[in-house]
Structure formats: C-alpha cells, structure tokens
Amino acid sequence: MDKEINQNENIIETINLTKRFGKKNELVAVDSLNLRVKKGEVFGFVGPNGAGKTTTMKMLIGLLEPTGGSGRVAGFDIVREVIKIREATGVLPEPAGYYDNLTARQNLRFYAKLYDIDEKTREKRIVDLLELVGLNRAIDQRTGGFSTGMRKRFGLAQALINEPGVLFLDEPTSGIDPLGAQMMRDLIRKLSKEKGVTVFLSSHSMAEVEEICDRIGVIARGKLLAVGTVEELRNKVREKEGARYVLEVQDLPVQRVIEGLKGVKGVRSVEPVNGHISLLTDPDARLGIAAAVKSIGGTISMFEEERMDLQRVFLKLIEASA
Ligand SMILES: Nc1ncnc2c1ncn2[C@@H]1O[C@H](COP(=O)(O)OP(=O)(O)OP(=O)(O)O)[C@@H](O)[C@H]1O
C-alpha cells in the first residue's frame, strides 16, 4: 500500500542513477542521481552544457541503459519495463525526425498507428491536438514546409498522441522566436494544470524555467546540486552568500547610520550607495538591523531585500560547486 502511495506521489524517481561513457567507463555523465518528481508538476532540469541533462532524460525514457542505479517512471522500471514506459510517456522528438513529405495529419496518423489507437479516436485526436498546438490550419500541409516554431509545436502534438501522463521535453523552446516560445510555455502550463500531465523539461533559459516550473533541479558534471522551488533555491544560496538589502533612513545622515550598524549581529558589510545604504547580512539579521536603526534615533523609510533572479541563483550554485 505504501508503495502505491509513493508511486502516485513520485511519478519519476531515480536512485543513484548513473551513466558512464568511454571505453573504460571513464566519463561519468550522470553521477548517482537521486531525483523525485511529483505527479502533475512541471519540473525543470537545468545545468551547463554537458551537465548530463539529456543523458538523464534518455535513461528515463529507456533510450539509454544506466551503468548503475535504478529508476521508475509512471510506476515502471526504466530498464525492465521500457515498453510500458513508452506507452505512458510522450517525448518531444528532434525536429528533424518527421516524415517531411507527409502532411501533419498523415504524420500523426502514422504515430497513432504505432500505439494501436482505433481509427475514430485517432482522427478526432489528431484534429484536437493540432488545434491545441495552434496548427489546425496547417493540418493538411506537409511538415517539410513548417517553420522551426511550427515544427516544435507539431512535435508537442506528436508527443501527446498517446495521451501520456508524463511528458519529456528536451529544450522545448530552443531555436524558436519569442512569440512561439511563449505559446509553447503557455501550452506546457496548460497541460500540467488542466490535464494533470507531469512535465519534465530541460532548458537553458532561466527566465523560462522561473516562469513555468513548479520545481527545479540543478545539475552540473552529472551531479544534482540542488532541487526545489525558485524560492527554496534562492534561500539555499542566501544561507551561504547572505542577504542583500537596500536601506533608507530618515532623520539621520547616512554615515551616522553606517556607524550605528557596524558590529550589529549578522551584519557582514554596510556601505553607502547612491544616497542610501547597501547591506550584506546573515539571512536572519533583519529584525536586529531595524532595532539598531531605531536605537540611534532613525526612522526607516525603505528596507528592501534585493531578490536574486534564478539566473543569479543558478550561477551561484554552479560557482559554489566548482
Ligand atoms: N553517446 C555518448 N558517448 C560519449 N559521451 C557522451 C555521449 N552522450 C553524452 N556524452 C557525454 O556525457 C556528458 C553529458 O552530456 P549530456 O548531453 O547529457 O549533457 P546536457 O546537460 O544535455 O548538455 P547540453 O546542455 O549541452 O545539451 C557530456 O560530457 C557528453 O559529452
């Protein structure tokens, strides 16, 4: 019973998943990865080039056999139950991989047949999916004439042909224009929120990941550095790097406030910047600072934390792991 509950909660789970390449297995592409992705969430996998994102995805969908460790997707073992995984998942194909002399409808028909979907269901699903990805007017056009953005969206329709519970999208918006990318992001959110599809995606755009992912895993050199919501990742960096504040105080000269804050518990540095005060502190120093300003007769008119965006959080995490 416990096992069932766990499988429902974690639709993707890996235990020490490892992949090595090379004649002597000398290159560790994925190193003892322990990942858990919950049902229905959009999970973003980010990391520098060569970090191991694609290799991980390929193992999760049964395209590459792990060198060590194990994994389950939708309750199925990634080594022993590859066919079941294929049935339960959808994968964004390489845009080059379509039959370009066939139309969108004919291409999808071909893939639907691979899943033994009956004709009536199939024909309706093809129309619905092409409508969903905004290609209904191109239904009888050859995919060979599609733009890069159209090809990516078409790929999403293809990935959804078997109504999968889990979608794997390797860089779903790379190479497409801002409008096409936004459409793709909206679609991904919609699939997760309205249809309960779990989405596992990789991306090099931190803004994109911040916009659409519920949780994020950061990987570098095959190792998972951190997992969590943007806020949780931010806090992790904050714990280590400290928090940055901008402070403005009425009634007192800047220099007097700076003197008053030096030596206050948790204050790492304090300096004047453009007429206000910039502070680097321990994460929990805020109340002590407010009390110290009050004790020297100042009134705080602004005390704001400079929030790191995901791009900075990401760089700090990578930097710290090097
Ligand atoms: N078939 C292979 N044979 C040998 N080495 C490989 C193979 N596939 C991947 N690698 C190596 O494994 C490491 C991880 O590669 P992977 O493609 O998983 O990274 P990635 O995070 O997806 O990178 P990118 O962001 O550039 O797509 C790299 O060092 C890569 O060169």
Tab-separated table of C-alpha atoms and ligand atoms in Angstrom:
chain	number	residue	atom	x	y	z
A	1	MET	CA	0.000	0.000	0.000
A	2	ASP	CA	2.778	2.355	0.991
A	3	LYS	CA	4.477	1.570	-2.283
A	4	GLU	CA	1.393	2.566	-4.261
A	5	ILE	CA	1.100	5.876	-2.476
A	6	ASN	CA	4.744	6.581	-3.146
A	7	GLN	CA	4.388	5.792	-6.802
A	8	ASN	CA	1.456	8.126	-7.081
A	9	GLU	CA	3.328	10.936	-5.441
A	10	ASN	CA	6.592	10.437	-7.273
A	11	ILE	CA	5.824	9.776	-10.882
A	12	ILE	CA	9.536	9.913	-11.642
A	13	GLU	CA	12.008	8.537	-9.177
A	14	THR	CA	15.677	7.630	-9.504
A	15	ILE	CA	18.002	6.026	-7.000
A	16	ASN	CA	21.720	6.558	-7.542
A	17	LEU	CA	21.126	6.626	-11.282
A	18	THR	CA	24.484	6.635	-13.043
A	19	LYS	CA	25.695	6.670	-16.640
A	20	ARG	CA	29.282	6.322	-17.690
A	21	PHE	CA	30.683	6.540	-21.210
A	22	GLY	CA	34.037	5.732	-22.734
A	23	LYS	CA	35.994	2.556	-23.441
A	24	LYS	CA	36.875	2.179	-19.793
A	25	ASN	CA	33.729	3.852	-18.470
A	26	GLU	CA	35.948	6.771	-17.550
A	27	LEU	CA	33.473	9.553	-18.347
A	28	VAL	CA	30.770	9.942	-15.709
A	29	ALA	CA	27.904	11.722	-17.475
A	30	VAL	CA	25.331	11.172	-14.695
A	31	ASP	CA	26.614	10.540	-11.213
A	32	SER	CA	24.408	8.827	-8.577
A	33	LEU	CA	21.359	10.932	-9.307
A	34	ASN	CA	18.529	10.827	-6.778
A	35	LEU	CA	15.524	12.588	-8.236
A	36	ARG	CA	11.850	12.670	-7.332
A	37	VAL	CA	9.244	14.363	-9.480
A	38	LYS	CA	5.670	14.628	-8.251
A	39	LYS	CA	2.620	13.837	-10.300
A	40	GLY	CA	1.290	16.834	-12.233
A	41	GLU	CA	4.210	19.144	-11.648
A	42	VAL	CA	6.330	20.935	-14.217
A	43	PHE	CA	9.885	20.026	-13.303
A	44	GLY	CA	12.760	21.969	-14.829
A	45	PHE	CA	16.155	20.389	-15.240
A	46	VAL	CA	18.881	22.987	-15.673
A	47	GLY	CA	22.649	22.865	-15.919
A	48	PRO	CA	25.567	23.958	-18.087
A	49	ASN	CA	26.391	22.272	-21.398
A	50	GLY	CA	27.422	18.688	-20.875
A	51	ALA	CA	25.941	18.555	-17.354
A	52	GLY	CA	24.062	15.328	-18.023
A	53	LYS	CA	20.504	16.531	-18.692
A	54	THR	CA	19.919	14.769	-21.999
A	55	THR	CA	21.637	11.608	-20.785
A	56	THR	CA	19.330	11.541	-17.754
A	57	MET	CA	16.250	12.004	-19.940
A	58	LYS	CA	17.378	9.289	-22.310
A	59	MET	CA	17.727	6.862	-19.405
A	60	LEU	CA	14.295	7.822	-18.082
A	61	ILE	CA	12.623	7.039	-21.395
A	62	GLY	CA	14.539	3.826	-21.984
A	63	LEU	CA	16.777	5.072	-24.806
A	64	LEU	CA	19.963	4.539	-22.814
A	65	GLU	CA	20.677	1.829	-20.303
A	66	PRO	CA	22.057	3.059	-16.976
A	67	THR	CA	25.503	1.928	-15.866
A	68	GLY	CA	24.284	1.857	-12.284
A	69	GLY	CA	21.395	2.679	-10.002
A	70	SER	CA	17.723	2.449	-10.883
A	71	GLY	CA	14.706	4.496	-11.844
A	72	ARG	CA	10.950	4.328	-12.210
A	73	VAL	CA	8.684	6.395	-14.436
A	74	ALA	CA	4.903	6.189	-14.026
A	75	GLY	CA	5.499	3.169	-11.816
A	76	PHE	CA	7.577	1.279	-14.392
A	77	ASP	CA	11.196	0.240	-14.170
A	78	ILE	CA	13.331	2.146	-16.675
A	79	VAL	CA	15.336	-0.952	-17.631
A	80	ARG	CA	12.894	-3.828	-17.386
A	81	GLU	CA	9.661	-2.128	-18.468
A	82	VAL	CA	10.722	0.115	-21.314
A	83	ILE	CA	7.693	-0.713	-23.473
A	84	LYS	CA	5.302	0.252	-20.674
A	85	ILE	CA	7.242	3.485	-20.239
A	86	ARG	CA	6.895	4.238	-23.962
A	87	GLU	CA	3.126	3.791	-23.637
A	88	ALA	CA	2.861	6.011	-20.567
A	89	THR	CA	5.109	8.851	-21.702
A	90	GLY	CA	5.459	11.355	-24.501
A	91	VAL	CA	8.753	12.687	-25.795
A	92	LEU	CA	9.362	15.819	-27.835
A	93	PRO	CA	11.124	14.439	-30.898
A	94	GLU	CA	14.095	16.011	-32.616
A	95	PRO	CA	12.541	18.486	-35.087
A	96	ALA	CA	14.462	16.740	-37.867
A	97	GLY	CA	12.675	13.479	-37.223
A	98	TYR	CA	9.395	13.866	-39.144
A	99	TYR	CA	8.292	12.451	-42.463
A	100	ASP	CA	8.546	15.737	-44.285
A	101	ASN	CA	6.791	14.624	-47.448
A	102	LEU	CA	3.721	13.737	-45.358
A	103	THR	CA	1.203	16.229	-44.030
A	104	ALA	CA	0.770	16.983	-40.340
A	105	ARG	CA	-2.324	14.765	-40.255
A	106	GLN	CA	-0.569	11.902	-42.060
A	107	ASN	CA	2.449	12.131	-39.761
A	108	LEU	CA	0.270	11.948	-36.645
A	109	ARG	CA	-1.738	9.093	-38.165
A	110	PHE	CA	1.491	7.164	-38.581
A	111	TYR	CA	2.410	7.655	-34.902
A	112	ALA	CA	-1.114	6.916	-33.713
A	113	LYS	CA	-0.981	3.590	-35.535
A	114	LEU	CA	2.170	2.682	-33.611
A	115	TYR	CA	0.079	2.938	-30.468
A	116	ASP	CA	-2.824	0.939	-31.915
A	117	ILE	CA	-5.280	3.769	-31.432
A	118	ASP	CA	-8.567	2.941	-33.176
A	119	GLU	CA	-9.435	4.964	-36.267
A	120	LYS	CA	-12.304	7.031	-34.888
A	121	THR	CA	-10.412	8.046	-31.743
A	122	ARG	CA	-7.310	8.646	-33.800
A	123	GLU	CA	-8.854	11.007	-36.351
A	124	LYS	CA	-10.549	13.092	-33.661
A	125	ARG	CA	-7.426	13.207	-31.525
A	126	ILE	CA	-5.316	14.397	-34.464
A	127	VAL	CA	-7.674	17.318	-35.074
A	128	ASP	CA	-7.862	18.152	-31.344
A	129	LEU	CA	-4.104	18.027	-30.853
A	130	LEU	CA	-3.321	20.169	-33.876
A	131	GLU	CA	-5.887	22.648	-32.616
A	132	LEU	CA	-4.293	22.595	-29.147
A	133	VAL	CA	-0.867	23.481	-30.550
A	134	GLY	CA	-2.302	26.096	-32.911
A	135	LEU	CA	-1.675	24.162	-36.134
A	136	ASN	CA	-5.262	23.358	-37.109
A	137	ARG	CA	-5.000	25.406	-40.272
A	138	ALA	CA	-1.838	23.551	-41.280
A	139	ILE	CA	-3.370	20.119	-40.771
A	140	ASP	CA	-3.103	19.164	-44.447
A	141	GLN	CA	0.206	20.855	-45.117
A	142	ARG	CA	3.424	18.913	-45.457
A	143	THR	CA	5.608	19.190	-42.355
A	144	GLY	CA	8.574	19.813	-44.660
A	145	GLY	CA	7.288	23.366	-45.159
A	146	PHE	CA	6.903	24.102	-41.415
A	147	SER	CA	8.963	26.823	-39.711
A	148	THR	CA	11.140	25.940	-36.703
A	149	GLY	CA	8.437	27.101	-34.297
A	150	MET	CA	5.750	25.125	-36.111
A	151	ARG	CA	7.954	22.044	-36.033
A	152	LYS	CA	8.408	22.309	-32.264
A	153	ARG	CA	4.677	22.709	-31.722
A	154	PHE	CA	3.994	19.871	-34.083
A	155	GLY	CA	6.458	17.802	-32.036
A	156	LEU	CA	4.387	18.512	-28.959
A	157	ALA	CA	1.245	17.256	-30.721
A	158	GLN	CA	3.136	14.119	-31.701
A	159	ALA	CA	4.367	13.633	-28.116
A	160	LEU	CA	0.756	13.819	-26.937
A	161	ILE	CA	-0.747	11.361	-29.415
A	162	ASN	CA	-0.894	8.518	-26.860
A	163	GLU	CA	-2.332	10.815	-24.133
A	164	PRO	CA	0.718	10.361	-21.920
A	165	GLY	CA	0.754	11.065	-18.195
A	166	VAL	CA	4.374	12.198	-18.343
A	167	LEU	CA	5.997	14.410	-20.953
A	168	PHE	CA	9.745	14.701	-21.520
A	169	LEU	CA	10.762	17.893	-23.283
A	170	ASP	CA	14.442	18.468	-24.027
A	171	GLU	CA	14.836	22.211	-24.613
A	172	PRO	CA	11.276	22.738	-25.876
A	173	THR	CA	11.764	26.373	-26.901
A	174	SER	CA	15.314	26.415	-28.224
A	175	GLY	CA	15.601	28.000	-31.633
A	176	ILE	CA	12.109	29.476	-31.775
A	177	ASP	CA	11.081	33.120	-31.749
A	178	PRO	CA	9.747	34.841	-28.578
A	179	LEU	CA	6.105	34.537	-29.622
A	180	GLY	CA	6.422	30.852	-30.465
A	181	ALA	CA	8.335	30.247	-27.228
A	182	GLN	CA	5.602	31.935	-25.176
A	183	MET	CA	2.974	29.818	-26.876
A	184	MET	CA	4.949	26.694	-26.035
A	185	ARG	CA	5.312	27.771	-22.394
A	186	ASP	CA	1.590	28.508	-22.107
A	187	LEU	CA	0.837	25.087	-23.551
A	188	ILE	CA	3.139	23.351	-21.090
A	189	ARG	CA	1.469	25.092	-18.129
A	190	LYS	CA	-1.952	24.262	-19.539
A	191	LEU	CA	-1.121	20.575	-19.944
A	192	SER	CA	0.065	20.411	-16.367
A	193	LYS	CA	-2.665	22.478	-14.729
A	194	GLU	CA	-5.673	21.418	-16.795
A	195	LYS	CA	-4.815	17.878	-17.758
A	196	GLY	CA	-2.599	16.842	-14.833
A	197	VAL	CA	0.286	15.912	-17.139
A	198	THR	CA	3.680	15.749	-15.434
A	199	VAL	CA	6.268	17.635	-17.459
A	200	PHE	CA	9.991	17.042	-17.157
A	201	LEU	CA	11.844	19.607	-19.226
A	202	SER	CA	15.359	20.860	-19.731
A	203	SER	CA	16.143	24.426	-20.640
A	204	HIS	CA	18.965	26.946	-20.800
A	205	SER	CA	16.585	29.841	-20.230
A	206	MET	CA	16.371	30.637	-16.537
A	207	ALA	CA	13.572	33.139	-17.135
A	208	GLU	CA	11.573	30.395	-18.816
A	209	VAL	CA	12.184	27.897	-16.041
A	210	GLU	CA	11.294	30.519	-13.439
A	211	GLU	CA	8.059	31.257	-15.295
A	212	ILE	CA	6.714	27.759	-15.823
A	213	CYS	CA	8.356	25.268	-13.477
A	214	ASP	CA	6.953	24.276	-10.094
A	215	ARG	CA	10.301	22.877	-9.039
A	216	ILE	CA	13.778	22.897	-10.471
A	217	GLY	CA	16.736	20.551	-10.313
A	218	VAL	CA	20.204	21.980	-10.916
A	219	ILE	CA	22.782	19.576	-12.312
A	220	ALA	CA	26.479	20.076	-13.049
A	221	ARG	CA	29.073	17.488	-14.051
A	222	GLY	CA	26.467	14.767	-13.608
A	223	LYS	CA	25.682	15.636	-10.001
A	224	LEU	CA	22.498	17.126	-8.656
A	225	LEU	CA	23.458	20.330	-6.844
A	226	ALA	CA	20.055	21.435	-5.605
A	227	VAL	CA	16.329	20.764	-6.007
A	228	GLY	CA	13.382	22.913	-5.043
A	229	THR	CA	11.115	25.805	-5.907
A	230	VAL	CA	12.800	29.017	-7.068
A	231	GLU	CA	12.275	30.344	-3.539
A	232	GLU	CA	13.884	27.286	-1.974
A	233	LEU	CA	16.885	27.503	-4.293
A	234	ARG	CA	17.161	31.220	-3.562
A	235	ASN	CA	17.142	30.504	0.171
A	236	LYS	CA	19.821	27.901	-0.228
A	237	VAL	CA	22.099	30.457	-1.887
A	238	ARG	CA	21.057	33.110	0.645
A	239	GLU	CA	22.088	30.864	3.545
A	240	LYS	CA	25.571	30.734	2.118
A	241	GLU	CA	26.032	34.080	0.416
A	242	GLY	CA	23.999	36.229	2.766
A	243	ALA	CA	21.101	38.572	2.035
A	244	ARG	CA	21.469	41.952	0.329
A	245	TYR	CA	19.316	44.875	1.450
A	246	VAL	CA	18.815	48.463	0.431
A	247	LEU	CA	18.106	50.693	3.422
A	248	GLU	CA	16.963	54.293	3.627
A	249	VAL	CA	16.718	56.121	6.930
A	250	GLN	CA	15.126	59.496	7.590
A	251	ASP	CA	16.355	61.967	10.221
A	252	LEU	CA	19.967	60.769	10.244
A	253	PRO	CA	22.943	61.241	7.932
A	254	VAL	CA	23.921	58.095	6.008
A	255	GLN	CA	27.338	57.994	7.673
A	256	ARG	CA	25.773	58.036	11.152
A	257	VAL	CA	23.548	55.034	10.267
A	258	ILE	CA	26.514	53.157	8.814
A	259	GLU	CA	28.479	53.681	12.025
A	260	GLY	CA	25.473	52.552	14.044
A	261	LEU	CA	25.116	49.341	12.029
A	262	LYS	CA	28.720	48.236	12.135
A	263	GLY	CA	29.052	45.468	14.677
A	264	VAL	CA	25.317	44.693	14.767
A	265	LYS	CA	24.829	40.916	14.908
A	266	GLY	CA	24.540	39.382	11.450
A	267	VAL	CA	25.744	42.449	9.507
A	268	ARG	CA	28.548	41.362	7.194
A	269	SER	CA	29.127	44.660	5.391
A	270	VAL	CA	27.491	48.054	5.169
A	271	GLU	CA	28.271	50.824	2.685
A	272	PRO	CA	26.740	53.916	1.103
A	273	VAL	CA	25.379	53.536	-2.456
A	274	ASN	CA	23.687	56.445	-4.288
A	275	GLY	CA	22.415	58.164	-1.150
A	276	HIS	CA	21.138	55.034	0.535
A	277	ILE	CA	22.752	52.145	2.372
A	278	SER	CA	23.629	48.765	0.964
A	279	LEU	CA	23.849	45.912	3.450
A	280	LEU	CA	25.092	42.349	3.221
A	281	THR	CA	23.814	40.338	6.159
A	282	ASP	CA	23.133	36.886	7.546
A	283	PRO	CA	19.706	35.671	6.332
A	284	ASP	CA	18.015	36.325	9.687
A	285	ALA	CA	19.503	39.722	10.600
A	286	ARG	CA	16.599	41.919	9.519
A	287	LEU	CA	14.930	42.467	12.889
A	288	GLY	CA	18.239	43.252	14.611
A	289	ILE	CA	19.025	45.870	11.979
A	290	ALA	CA	15.620	47.543	12.344
A	291	ALA	CA	16.104	47.652	16.135
A	292	ALA	CA	19.602	49.108	15.787
A	293	VAL	CA	18.369	51.912	13.499
A	294	LYS	CA	15.610	52.733	15.980
A	295	SER	CA	18.037	52.765	18.896
A	296	ILE	CA	20.112	55.513	17.270
A	297	GLY	CA	17.018	57.613	16.589
A	298	GLY	CA	16.461	56.826	12.882
A	299	THR	CA	13.177	56.134	11.067
A	300	ILE	CA	13.325	53.555	8.292
A	301	SER	CA	11.689	54.775	5.061
A	302	MET	CA	12.795	51.803	2.931
A	303	PHE	CA	14.268	48.410	3.802
A	304	GLU	CA	14.085	46.065	0.847
A	305	GLU	CA	15.842	42.862	0.040
A	306	GLU	CA	17.444	42.655	-3.395
A	307	ARG	CA	15.948	39.413	-4.625
A	308	MET	CA	18.161	37.272	-6.787
A	309	ASP	CA	16.610	36.086	-10.014
A	310	LEU	CA	17.021	32.434	-10.989
A	311	GLN	CA	19.869	33.300	-13.330
A	312	ARG	CA	21.956	34.593	-10.407
A	313	VAL	CA	20.872	31.772	-8.116
A	314	PHE	CA	21.909	29.295	-10.812
A	315	LEU	CA	25.320	30.931	-11.323
A	316	LYS	CA	25.967	31.000	-7.571
A	317	LEU	CA	25.061	27.318	-7.224
A	318	ILE	CA	27.343	26.347	-10.107
A	319	GLU	CA	30.140	28.582	-8.804
A	320	ALA	CA	29.914	27.043	-5.345
A	321	SER	CA	30.145	23.517	-6.779
A	322	ALA	CA	33.221	24.149	-8.934
B	1	LIG	N1	26.906	8.782	-26.579
B	1	LIG	C1	27.846	9.370	-25.856
B	1	LIG	N2	29.114	8.933	-25.851
B	1	LIG	C2	30.074	9.516	-25.119
B	1	LIG	N3	29.857	10.581	-24.325
B	1	LIG	C3	28.612	11.084	-24.280
B	1	LIG	C4	27.540	10.512	-25.034
B	1	LIG	N4	26.408	11.220	-24.788
B	1	LIG	C5	26.758	12.188	-23.915
B	1	LIG	N5	28.072	12.103	-23.616
B	1	LIG	C6	28.810	12.970	-22.680
B	1	LIG	O1	28.108	12.979	-21.447
B	1	LIG	C7	28.145	14.254	-20.851
B	1	LIG	C8	26.725	14.738	-20.601
B	1	LIG	O2	26.114	15.038	-21.846
B	1	LIG	P1	24.582	15.473	-21.995
B	1	LIG	O3	24.298	15.536	-23.460
B	1	LIG	O4	23.739	14.602	-21.164
B	1	LIG	O5	24.623	16.929	-21.356
B	1	LIG	P2	23.498	18.070	-21.385
B	1	LIG	O6	23.391	18.557	-19.977
B	1	LIG	O7	22.266	17.587	-22.028
B	1	LIG	O8	24.223	19.180	-22.255
B	1	LIG	P3	23.617	20.316	-23.268
B	1	LIG	O9	23.079	21.391	-22.382
B	1	LIG	O10	24.849	20.758	-23.983
B	1	LIG	O11	22.600	19.676	-24.142
B	1	LIG	C9	28.957	15.134	-21.781
B	1	LIG	O12	30.274	15.159	-21.323
B	1	LIG	C10	28.833	14.429	-23.120
B	1	LIG	O13	29.944	14.694	-23.909
